[in-house]
Structures are given as C-alpha cells and as structure tokens.
Short mmCIF file of C-alpha atoms in Angstrom, two decimals:
data_model
loop_
_atom_site.label_atom_id
_atom_site.label_comp_id
_atom_site.label_asym_id
_atom_site.label_seq_id
_atom_site.Cartn_x
_atom_site.Cartn_y
_atom_site.Cartn_z
CA MET A 1 -4.93 53.24 4.68
CA SER A 2 -8.61 53.56 4.05
CA SER A 3 -11.18 50.89 4.73
CA LEU A 4 -12.85 48.97 1.94
CA SER A 5 -16.35 47.50 1.79
CA TRP A 6 -16.85 43.80 1.06
CA SER A 7 -18.13 44.70 -2.43
CA GLU A 8 -14.86 46.55 -3.16
CA VAL A 9 -12.79 43.60 -1.90
CA PHE A 10 -14.98 41.08 -3.77
CA ALA A 11 -14.59 43.04 -7.04
CA TYR A 12 -10.85 42.28 -6.82
CA HIS A 13 -10.83 38.94 -4.93
CA ARG A 14 -13.82 37.40 -6.80
CA THR A 15 -14.51 34.54 -4.37
CA ARG A 16 -15.84 34.04 -0.86
CA LYS A 17 -12.98 31.62 -0.16
CA GLY A 18 -9.90 32.90 1.63
CA ILE A 19 -7.53 32.05 -1.20
CA GLY A 20 -8.32 33.71 -4.52
CA ARG A 21 -6.47 33.76 -7.84
CA GLN A 22 -4.53 36.93 -7.01
CA SER A 23 -5.35 37.71 -3.39
CA LEU A 24 -5.90 36.37 0.13
CA LEU A 25 -8.35 37.18 2.89
CA VAL A 26 -7.02 37.22 6.45
CA ASP A 27 -8.69 37.79 9.80
CA ARG A 28 -7.93 37.41 13.47
CA GLY A 29 -9.74 34.08 13.92
CA GLU A 30 -13.33 34.99 13.04
CA SER A 31 -13.29 32.55 10.10
CA GLY A 32 -12.08 29.66 12.23
CA TYR A 33 -8.61 29.81 10.69
CA ARG A 34 -5.70 30.74 12.95
CA ASN A 35 -3.65 33.33 11.13
CA VAL A 36 -0.68 34.55 13.17
CA PHE A 37 0.53 38.13 12.72
CA LEU A 38 4.27 38.27 13.47
CA PRO A 39 5.98 41.40 14.89
CA ASP A 40 8.16 41.73 11.76
CA GLY A 41 5.10 42.16 9.51
CA ARG A 42 4.98 38.60 8.21
CA ILE A 43 1.84 36.48 8.50
CA LEU A 44 1.58 32.76 9.21
CA TYR A 45 -1.42 31.82 7.08
CA GLN A 46 -3.21 28.55 7.78
CA GLY A 47 -3.99 26.56 4.63
CA GLU A 48 -7.40 25.79 3.17
CA GLY A 49 -9.58 23.07 4.71
CA LYS A 50 -11.19 23.04 8.16
CA ARG A 51 -11.70 19.27 8.52
CA GLY A 52 -9.36 16.35 7.99
CA ASN A 53 -5.81 16.60 6.74
CA GLN A 54 -5.27 19.49 4.35
CA GLU A 55 -4.28 18.46 0.84
CA PRO A 56 -2.05 20.16 -1.79
CA THR A 57 -5.10 21.02 -3.92
CA GLY A 58 -7.28 24.08 -4.54
CA GLY A 59 -6.12 27.16 -2.65
CA ASN A 60 -3.23 25.29 -1.01
CA LEU A 61 -1.89 24.31 -4.43
CA ARG A 62 -2.31 27.93 -5.57
CA LEU A 63 -0.14 29.10 -2.65
CA LEU A 64 2.47 26.38 -3.25
CA LEU A 65 2.71 27.45 -6.90
CA ALA A 66 2.87 31.14 -5.91
CA GLN A 67 5.79 30.29 -3.60
CA GLN A 68 7.57 28.42 -6.39
CA ALA A 69 7.03 31.22 -8.94
CA GLY A 70 7.54 34.14 -6.52
CA THR A 71 4.11 35.53 -7.46
CA PRO A 72 2.89 38.30 -5.14
CA LEU A 73 -0.64 38.16 -3.75
CA ARG A 74 -2.65 41.10 -2.43
CA VAL A 75 -3.80 40.59 1.19
CA PHE A 76 -7.04 41.97 2.62
CA LEU A 77 -7.56 42.06 6.41
CA ARG A 78 -11.06 41.82 7.86
CA GLU A 79 -11.27 44.65 10.41
CA ARG A 80 -14.90 43.93 11.34
CA PRO A 81 -17.98 42.60 9.50
CA GLY A 82 -18.19 44.27 6.10
CA LEU A 83 -15.04 46.36 6.62
CA TRP A 84 -11.65 45.41 5.16
CA ARG A 85 -8.16 46.89 4.89
CA ASP A 86 -5.81 46.38 1.95
CA LEU A 87 -2.47 45.31 3.48
CA GLY A 88 -0.72 45.39 0.11
CA CYS A 89 1.18 42.57 -1.56
CA TYR A 90 2.88 39.62 0.08
CA ARG A 91 5.00 36.79 -1.26
CA VAL A 92 4.73 33.22 -0.04
CA GLU A 93 8.17 33.02 1.54
CA GLY A 94 7.86 29.40 2.70
CA HIS A 95 5.53 26.75 4.03
CA ARG A 96 5.41 23.83 6.41
CA TYR A 97 3.02 20.92 6.73
CA SER A 98 2.62 20.04 10.37
CA LEU A 99 0.39 18.23 12.83
CA LEU A 100 -2.14 20.48 14.58
CA LEU A 101 -2.15 18.51 17.84
CA GLU A 102 -5.36 19.91 19.31
CA GLU A 103 -7.29 18.87 16.18
CA GLY A 104 -5.29 15.73 15.34
CA ARG A 105 -4.84 16.66 11.69
CA TRP A 106 -2.14 17.92 9.33
CA VAL A 107 -2.32 21.49 8.07
CA TYR A 108 -0.30 23.81 5.87
CA TRP A 109 1.21 26.97 7.33
CA PHE A 110 2.30 29.48 4.70
CA THR A 111 4.70 32.27 5.66
CA LEU A 112 3.68 35.48 3.89
CA ALA A 113 6.19 38.33 3.70
CA PRO A 114 5.25 41.89 2.68
CA CYS A 115 6.81 42.83 -0.65
CA GLY A 116 4.97 45.88 -1.92
CA CYS A 117 3.11 45.88 -5.22
CA ALA A 118 1.50 47.98 -7.87
CA GLU A 119 -1.45 50.27 -7.48
CA ALA A 120 -4.12 49.36 -4.93
CA PRO A 121 -7.47 48.19 -6.25
CA SER A 122 -10.06 50.90 -6.54
CA GLY A 123 -13.68 50.55 -5.56
#
C-alpha cells in the first residue's frame, strides 16, 4: 500500500472532519479521538463530538444510516502529518452508545469491519 498526501485524501474525502460522505479518517489518537484497532482488523471508531454528550446528528447520523443500509465507507489512516494510507472499505457492523467515565459524557462507538471495495482513489 502506498502512502497518500493530504491533497489526495481530501480530493476523495472532501472535508476536514473525520466523517465524510463516503469515507472516514482514522488516527492513533492525534486528533483527540480514541480509535481502537482490534487484532482481527476491525476498528472501534469514536463518534463525532469532543465535548458534551454526542448526538445522533451530523457524522454520527451518517454512520448510523450507513450501518442500517450496509453502505461501505473508505477508511484513510493518518500515518504522520501530511501522510495517509488507504485502508480500503469498511462497513459499520454495529454501534453502542456508552458513558465515557473519565470524561463524564456519552459517546458513540462504531464497530467498523473491513469488507473490501472497488478501485482505490487515485491522486
């Protein structure tokens, strides 16, 4: 897998937010979100919203609808500033809404499962 520049990722993702119309951005905590990479290849993806209880709106609603419809989303991993890797397509396999004790607020956790998808975006 080759690395992509931010401009290549942005051409596909089209937003600076983590949850786009057809793709997601993941990192290893640099954004302040706590994505968890599971040994089986799945990703626990923390929902959108860094303060207060997360709501089923915006990107969170987009992921809830993608789960319901079975719509795959392309996932891009931030390897380091300005450098990204296309992880391919994932489906939202499930979600839970739970209390994040250390922050005293409710957040969504979406389980993303690799599913493969069509041709990778080109830069």
